[in-house]
Tab-separated table of C-alpha atoms in Angstrom:
chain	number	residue	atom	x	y	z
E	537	UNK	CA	76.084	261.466	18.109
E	538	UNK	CA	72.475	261.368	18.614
E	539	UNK	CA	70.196	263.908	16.263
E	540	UNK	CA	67.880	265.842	18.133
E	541	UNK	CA	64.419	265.255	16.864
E	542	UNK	CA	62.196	268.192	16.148
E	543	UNK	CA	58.569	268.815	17.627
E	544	UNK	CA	56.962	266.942	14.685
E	545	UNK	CA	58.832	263.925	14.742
E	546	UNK	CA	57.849	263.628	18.686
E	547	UNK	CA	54.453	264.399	17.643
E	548	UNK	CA	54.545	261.760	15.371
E	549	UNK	CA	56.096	259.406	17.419
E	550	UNK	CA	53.836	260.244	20.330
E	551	UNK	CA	51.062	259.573	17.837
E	552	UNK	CA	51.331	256.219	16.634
E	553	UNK	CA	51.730	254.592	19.655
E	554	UNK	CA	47.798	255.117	19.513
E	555	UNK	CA	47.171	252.272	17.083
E	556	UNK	CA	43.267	252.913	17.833
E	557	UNK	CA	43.779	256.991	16.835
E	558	UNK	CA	46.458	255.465	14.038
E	559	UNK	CA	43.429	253.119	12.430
E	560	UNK	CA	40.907	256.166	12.409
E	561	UNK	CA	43.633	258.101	10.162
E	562	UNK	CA	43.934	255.197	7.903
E	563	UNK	CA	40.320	255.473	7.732
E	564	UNK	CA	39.677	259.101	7.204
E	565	UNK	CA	42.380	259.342	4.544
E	566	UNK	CA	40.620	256.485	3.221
E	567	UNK	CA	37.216	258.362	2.984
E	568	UNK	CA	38.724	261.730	2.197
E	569	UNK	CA	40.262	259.909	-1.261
E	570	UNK	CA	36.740	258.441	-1.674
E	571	UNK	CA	35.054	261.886	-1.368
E	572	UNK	CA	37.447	263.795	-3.569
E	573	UNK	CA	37.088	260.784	-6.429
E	574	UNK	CA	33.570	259.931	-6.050
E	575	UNK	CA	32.331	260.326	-9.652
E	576	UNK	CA	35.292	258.220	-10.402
E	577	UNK	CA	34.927	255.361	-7.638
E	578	UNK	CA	31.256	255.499	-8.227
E	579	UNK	CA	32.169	254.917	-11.784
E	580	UNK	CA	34.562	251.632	-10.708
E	581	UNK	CA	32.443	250.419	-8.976
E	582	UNK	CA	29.547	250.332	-11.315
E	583	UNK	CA	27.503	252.119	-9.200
E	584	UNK	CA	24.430	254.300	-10.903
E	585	UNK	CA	24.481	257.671	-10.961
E	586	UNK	CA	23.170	259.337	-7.528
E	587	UNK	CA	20.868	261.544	-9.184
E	588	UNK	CA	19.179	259.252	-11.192
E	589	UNK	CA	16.270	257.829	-10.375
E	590	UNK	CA	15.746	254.127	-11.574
E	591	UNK	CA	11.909	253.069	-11.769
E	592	UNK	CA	12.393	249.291	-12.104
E	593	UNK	CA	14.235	249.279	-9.131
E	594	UNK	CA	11.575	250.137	-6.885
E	595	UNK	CA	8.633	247.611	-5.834
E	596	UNK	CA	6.929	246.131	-9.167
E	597	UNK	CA	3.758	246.186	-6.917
E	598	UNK	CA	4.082	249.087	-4.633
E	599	UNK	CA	6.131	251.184	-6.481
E	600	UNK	CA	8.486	251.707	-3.323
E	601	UNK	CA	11.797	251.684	-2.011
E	602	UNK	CA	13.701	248.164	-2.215
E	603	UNK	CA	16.301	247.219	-0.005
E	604	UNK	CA	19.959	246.062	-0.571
E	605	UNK	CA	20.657	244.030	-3.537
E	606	UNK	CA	23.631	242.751	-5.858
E	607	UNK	CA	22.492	245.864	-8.418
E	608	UNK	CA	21.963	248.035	-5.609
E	609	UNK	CA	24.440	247.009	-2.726
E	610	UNK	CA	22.543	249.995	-0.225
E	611	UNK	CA	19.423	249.541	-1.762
E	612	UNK	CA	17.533	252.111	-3.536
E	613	UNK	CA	15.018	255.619	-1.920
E	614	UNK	CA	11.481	255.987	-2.491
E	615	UNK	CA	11.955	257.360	-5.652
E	616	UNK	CA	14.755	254.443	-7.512
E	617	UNK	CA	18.020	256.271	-6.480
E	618	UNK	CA	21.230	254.228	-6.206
E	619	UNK	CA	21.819	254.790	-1.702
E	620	UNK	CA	25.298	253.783	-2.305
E	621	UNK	CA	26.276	255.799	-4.883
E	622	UNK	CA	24.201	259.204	-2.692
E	623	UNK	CA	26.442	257.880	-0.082
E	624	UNK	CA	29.407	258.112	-1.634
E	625	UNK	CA	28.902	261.545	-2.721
E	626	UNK	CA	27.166	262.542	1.012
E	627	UNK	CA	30.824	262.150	2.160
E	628	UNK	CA	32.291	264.605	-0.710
E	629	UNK	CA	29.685	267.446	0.224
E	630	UNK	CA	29.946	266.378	4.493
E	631	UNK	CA	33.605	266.976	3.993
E	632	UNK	CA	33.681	270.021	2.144
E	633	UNK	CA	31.461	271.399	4.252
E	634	UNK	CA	33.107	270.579	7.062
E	635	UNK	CA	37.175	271.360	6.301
E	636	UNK	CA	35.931	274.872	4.085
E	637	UNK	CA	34.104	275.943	7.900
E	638	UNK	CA	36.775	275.104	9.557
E	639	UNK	CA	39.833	276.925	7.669
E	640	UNK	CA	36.955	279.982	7.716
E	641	UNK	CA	36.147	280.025	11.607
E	642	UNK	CA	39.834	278.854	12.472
E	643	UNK	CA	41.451	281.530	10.649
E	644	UNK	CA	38.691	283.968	11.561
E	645	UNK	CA	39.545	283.195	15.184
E	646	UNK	CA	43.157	283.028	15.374
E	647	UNK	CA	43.173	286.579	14.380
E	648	UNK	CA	40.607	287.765	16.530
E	649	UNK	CA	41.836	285.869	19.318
E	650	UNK	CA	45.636	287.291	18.459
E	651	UNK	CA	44.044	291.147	18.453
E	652	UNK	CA	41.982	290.866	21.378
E	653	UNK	CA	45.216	289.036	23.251
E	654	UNK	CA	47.754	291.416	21.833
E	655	UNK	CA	45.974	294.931	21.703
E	656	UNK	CA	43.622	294.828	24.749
E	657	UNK	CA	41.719	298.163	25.294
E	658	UNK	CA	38.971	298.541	23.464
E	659	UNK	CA	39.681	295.643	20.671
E	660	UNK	CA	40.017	292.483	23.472
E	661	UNK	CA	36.309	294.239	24.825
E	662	UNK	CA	34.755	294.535	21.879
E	663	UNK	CA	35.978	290.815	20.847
E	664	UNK	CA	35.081	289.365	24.304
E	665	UNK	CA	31.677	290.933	24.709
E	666	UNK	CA	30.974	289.789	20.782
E	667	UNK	CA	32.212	286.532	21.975
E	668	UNK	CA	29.548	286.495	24.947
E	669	UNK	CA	26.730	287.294	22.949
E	670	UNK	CA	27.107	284.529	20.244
E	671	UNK	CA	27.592	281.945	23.194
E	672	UNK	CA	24.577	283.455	24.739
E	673	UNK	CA	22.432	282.424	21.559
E	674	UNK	CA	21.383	278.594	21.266
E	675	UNK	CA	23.568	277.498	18.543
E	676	UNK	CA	20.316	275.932	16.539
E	677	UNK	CA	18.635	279.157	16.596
E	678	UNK	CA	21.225	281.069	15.720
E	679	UNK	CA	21.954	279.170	12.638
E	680	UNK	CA	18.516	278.739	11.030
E	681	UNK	CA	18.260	282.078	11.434
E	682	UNK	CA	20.943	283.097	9.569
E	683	UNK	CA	20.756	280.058	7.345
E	684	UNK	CA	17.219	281.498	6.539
E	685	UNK	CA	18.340	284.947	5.719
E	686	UNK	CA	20.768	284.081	3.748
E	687	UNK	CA	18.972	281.987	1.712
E	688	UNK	CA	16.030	284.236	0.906
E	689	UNK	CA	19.019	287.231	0.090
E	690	UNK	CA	20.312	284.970	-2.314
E	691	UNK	CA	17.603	283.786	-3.706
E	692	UNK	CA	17.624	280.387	-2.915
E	693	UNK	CA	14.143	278.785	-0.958
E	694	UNK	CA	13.541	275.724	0.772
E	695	UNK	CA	14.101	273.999	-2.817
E	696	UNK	CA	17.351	275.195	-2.897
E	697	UNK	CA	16.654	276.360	-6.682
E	698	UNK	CA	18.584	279.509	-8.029
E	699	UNK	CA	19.898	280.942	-11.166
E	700	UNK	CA	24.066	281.133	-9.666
E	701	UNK	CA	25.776	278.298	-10.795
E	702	UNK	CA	28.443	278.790	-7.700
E	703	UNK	CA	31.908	278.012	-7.730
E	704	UNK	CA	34.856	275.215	-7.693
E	705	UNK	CA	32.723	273.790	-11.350
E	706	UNK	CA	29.741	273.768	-9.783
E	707	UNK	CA	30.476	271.796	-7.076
E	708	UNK	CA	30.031	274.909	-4.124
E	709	UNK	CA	26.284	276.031	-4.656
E	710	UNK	CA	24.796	278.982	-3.642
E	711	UNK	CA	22.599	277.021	-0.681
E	712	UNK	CA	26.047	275.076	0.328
E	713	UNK	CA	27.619	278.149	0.796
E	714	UNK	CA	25.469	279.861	2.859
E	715	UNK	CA	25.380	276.437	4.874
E	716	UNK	CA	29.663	277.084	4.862
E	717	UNK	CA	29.297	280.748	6.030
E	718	UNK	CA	26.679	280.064	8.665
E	719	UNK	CA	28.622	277.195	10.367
E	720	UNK	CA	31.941	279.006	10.061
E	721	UNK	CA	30.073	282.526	11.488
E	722	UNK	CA	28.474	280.342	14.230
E	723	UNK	CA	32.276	278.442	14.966
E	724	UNK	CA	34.823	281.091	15.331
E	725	UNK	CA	34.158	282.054	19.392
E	726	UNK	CA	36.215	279.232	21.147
E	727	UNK	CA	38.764	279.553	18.996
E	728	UNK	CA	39.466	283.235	19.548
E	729	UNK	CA	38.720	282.159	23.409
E	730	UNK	CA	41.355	280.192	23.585
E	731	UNK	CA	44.182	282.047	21.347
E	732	UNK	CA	43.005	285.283	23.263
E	733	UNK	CA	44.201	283.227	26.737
E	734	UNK	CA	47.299	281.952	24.926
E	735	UNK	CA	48.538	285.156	23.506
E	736	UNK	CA	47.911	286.810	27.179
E	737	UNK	CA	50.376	284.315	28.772
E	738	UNK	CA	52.995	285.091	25.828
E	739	UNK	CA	52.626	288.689	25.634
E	740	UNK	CA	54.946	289.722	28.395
E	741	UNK	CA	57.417	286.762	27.943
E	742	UNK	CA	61.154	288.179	27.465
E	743	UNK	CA	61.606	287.098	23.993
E	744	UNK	CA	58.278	289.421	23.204
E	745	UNK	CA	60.157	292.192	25.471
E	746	UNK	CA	63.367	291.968	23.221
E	747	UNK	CA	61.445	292.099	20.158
E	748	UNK	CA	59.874	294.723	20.669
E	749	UNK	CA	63.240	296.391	21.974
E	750	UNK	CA	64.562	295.676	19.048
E	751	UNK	CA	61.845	298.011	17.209
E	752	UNK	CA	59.601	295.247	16.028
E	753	UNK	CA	56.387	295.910	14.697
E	754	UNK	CA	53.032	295.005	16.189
E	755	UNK	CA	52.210	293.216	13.286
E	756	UNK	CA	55.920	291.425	13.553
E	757	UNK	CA	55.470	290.373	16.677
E	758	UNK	CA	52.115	289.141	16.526
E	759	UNK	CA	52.781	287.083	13.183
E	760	UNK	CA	56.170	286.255	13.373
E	761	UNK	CA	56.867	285.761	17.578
E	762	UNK	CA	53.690	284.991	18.926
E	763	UNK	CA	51.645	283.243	16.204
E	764	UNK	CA	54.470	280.300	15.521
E	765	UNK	CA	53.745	279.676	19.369
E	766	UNK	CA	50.525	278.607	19.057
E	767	UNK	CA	50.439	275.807	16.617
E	768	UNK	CA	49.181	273.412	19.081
E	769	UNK	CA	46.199	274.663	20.105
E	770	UNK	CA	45.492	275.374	16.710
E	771	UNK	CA	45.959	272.159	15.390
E	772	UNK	CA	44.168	270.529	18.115
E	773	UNK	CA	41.263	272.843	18.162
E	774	UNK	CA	40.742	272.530	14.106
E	775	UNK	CA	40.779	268.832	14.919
E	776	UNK	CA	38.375	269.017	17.369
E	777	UNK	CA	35.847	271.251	15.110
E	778	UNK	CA	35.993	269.279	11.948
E	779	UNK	CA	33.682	266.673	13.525
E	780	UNK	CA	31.526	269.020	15.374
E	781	UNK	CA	31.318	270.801	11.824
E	782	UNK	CA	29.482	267.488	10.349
E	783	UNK	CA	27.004	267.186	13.153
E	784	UNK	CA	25.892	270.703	12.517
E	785	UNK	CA	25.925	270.192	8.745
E	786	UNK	CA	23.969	266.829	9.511
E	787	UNK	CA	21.633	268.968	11.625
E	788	UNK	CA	20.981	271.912	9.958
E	789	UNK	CA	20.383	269.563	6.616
E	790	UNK	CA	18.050	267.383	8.752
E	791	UNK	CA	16.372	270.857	9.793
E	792	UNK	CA	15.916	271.665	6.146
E	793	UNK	CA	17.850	274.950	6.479
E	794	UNK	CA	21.431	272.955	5.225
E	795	UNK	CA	22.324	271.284	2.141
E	796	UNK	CA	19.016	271.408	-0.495
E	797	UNK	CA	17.972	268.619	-2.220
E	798	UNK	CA	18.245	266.862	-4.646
E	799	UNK	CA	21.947	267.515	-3.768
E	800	UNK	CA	23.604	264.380	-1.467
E	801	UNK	CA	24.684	264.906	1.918
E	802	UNK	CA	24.433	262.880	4.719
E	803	UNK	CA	22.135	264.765	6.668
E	804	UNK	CA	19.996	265.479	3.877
E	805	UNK	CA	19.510	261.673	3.681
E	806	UNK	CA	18.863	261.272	6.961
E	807	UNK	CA	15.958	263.951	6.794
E	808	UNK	CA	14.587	262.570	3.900
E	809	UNK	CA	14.695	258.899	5.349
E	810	UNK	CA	12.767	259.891	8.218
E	811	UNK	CA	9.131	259.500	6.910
E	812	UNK	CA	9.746	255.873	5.486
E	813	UNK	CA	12.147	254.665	8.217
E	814	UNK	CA	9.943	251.965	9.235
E	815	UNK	CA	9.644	250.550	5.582
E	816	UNK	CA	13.118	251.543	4.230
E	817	UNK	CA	15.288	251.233	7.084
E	818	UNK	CA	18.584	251.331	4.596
E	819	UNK	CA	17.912	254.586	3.626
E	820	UNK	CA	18.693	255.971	7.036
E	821	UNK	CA	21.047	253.572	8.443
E	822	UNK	CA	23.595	253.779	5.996
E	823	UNK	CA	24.373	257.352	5.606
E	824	UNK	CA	24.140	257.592	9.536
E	825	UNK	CA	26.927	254.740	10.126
E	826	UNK	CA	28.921	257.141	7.852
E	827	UNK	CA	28.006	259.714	9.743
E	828	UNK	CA	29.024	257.870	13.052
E	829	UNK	CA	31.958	256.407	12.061
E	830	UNK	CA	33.505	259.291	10.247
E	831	UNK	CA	32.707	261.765	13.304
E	832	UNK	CA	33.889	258.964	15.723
E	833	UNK	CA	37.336	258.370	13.981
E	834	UNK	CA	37.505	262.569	13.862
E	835	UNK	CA	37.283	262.469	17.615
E	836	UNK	CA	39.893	259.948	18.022
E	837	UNK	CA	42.161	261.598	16.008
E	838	UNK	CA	41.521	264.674	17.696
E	839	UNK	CA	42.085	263.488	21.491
E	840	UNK	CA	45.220	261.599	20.042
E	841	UNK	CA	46.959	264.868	18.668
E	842	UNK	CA	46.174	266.666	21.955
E	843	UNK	CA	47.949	264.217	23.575
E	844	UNK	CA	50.751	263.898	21.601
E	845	UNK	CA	51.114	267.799	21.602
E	846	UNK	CA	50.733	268.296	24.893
E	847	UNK	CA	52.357	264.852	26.251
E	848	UNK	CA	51.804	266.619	29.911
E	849	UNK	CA	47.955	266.171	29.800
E	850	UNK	CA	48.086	262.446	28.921
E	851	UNK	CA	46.183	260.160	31.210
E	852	UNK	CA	48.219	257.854	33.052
């Protein structure tokens, strides 16, 4: 007798066939351990501390940034901080960042998408023509406004300096929050596009008619029928945004309306590279391969799970 398999083990068996999608897993587990554990791989690895600034590592002459070495294996900024070690913990705040907007504008949209779907009347106008307006908006615009509001209601300026400690130990700051709630706020509106046009094509299928013939509730219904129904595009559309999420952190950091200094994030490294890049080329083009790499191997996973959720859509 032959056991039928269930959705996730053809998912996963659709998957790795992809040994290319398969690698970029291996890899982003690999640099999600590193993020979560960075104080303690930085530690390992004998790395200094990314914070610290180390004046006779810089140029005995010039007093400037030196490049890679077997003390400093990324080299060191202008101002004698370990790159490696800022790398390292780039990836912890780039990935917090990115999977905290994410759950936010995902979950935000799934339910908007689900009312607007479901209800129609005034709620599915009210969510569309919100919808419309935030597309309307340049995306950059958009977010340094808000980023810039936020900031100056919290008290936090372009130095990123403020009397909350924030939450999670420290580790979510007031400025990386508004950065969170910005991205997530900015997010949301193809997400609740495309539930909105799932739940219309389930609404009037017969097992919502006999549901709600058996007395269901709206909420019932929406939750326990319709909702389960959608995994897929979920999953694939959360895939799809947590790289998208980096670039705008990367951007809005670069902007200098994202993550503040002297906290570590990729983009913030980037931006602060820029005015020595000629001179101190390691400074940018490490935390960018990180950024291109993990954003690449993102994508890759993404486009692999579509396929192996929706087998139909698969190239031949």
């Amino acid at each position: 007798m032959i056991a039928a398999r269930s959705p996730w083990q053809l998912f996963w068996r659709r998957f790795k066939d992809d040994k290319l999608a398969l690698a970029s897993l291996v890899f982003l587990v690999l640099v999600i351990l590193i993020a979560i554990f960075a104080p303690l791989v930085v530690k390992i690895l004998g790395a200094p501390n990314p914070d610290t600034p180390d004046q006779h590592a810089l140029d005995p002459v010039f007093a400037t940034a030196t490049g890679p070495s077997s003390a400093h294996w990324f080299g060191v900024d202008q101002i004698g901080r370990d790159v490696f070690s800022r790398v390292i913990y780039g990836a912890r705040i780039s990935l917090l960042v990115a999977f905290s907007a994410t759950v936010i504008a995902t979950g935000f949209g799934v339910v908007m998408g689900l009312l607007a779907g479901y209800f129609r009347g005034w709620i599915d106008t009210l969510v569309s023509r919100t919808v419309d307006v935030l597309l309307a908006i340049p995306y950059l615009m958009l977010a340094i406004g808000l980023a810039s509001a936020c900031s100056i209601a919290i008290g936090t300026g372009a130095g990123g300096s403020t009397s909350n400690p924030g939450c999670l130990g420290g580790l979510i700051k007031p400025g990386l929050t508004v950065v969170i709630f910005v991205i997530a706020f900015t997010s949301w509106t193809y997400m609740a596009r495309i539930i909105r046009g799932q739940v219309l094509s389930l609404r009037e299928k017969e097992f919502i008619e006999a549901a709600r013939a058996q007395g269901s509730s709206h909420l019932r219904i929406i939750f326990r029928e319709i909702l389960p129904n959608l995994t897929a595009p979920i999953v694939v559309y959360a895939s799809i945004l947590v790289p998208q999420v980096i670039l705008y952190e990367a951007a809005l950091s670069y902007l200098g309306v994202g993550v503040q200094p002297p906290t570590a994030s990729w983009g913030q490294m980037i931006s602060d590279a820029t005015p020595t890049f000629t001179t101190a080329w390691w400074y940018m083009l490490f935390p960018g391969l990180a950024l291109l790499f993990t954003v690449l191997a993102f994508n890759l996973v993404g486009d692999a799970m579509q396929d192996a959720l929706n087998p139909r859509a698969r190239k031949t």
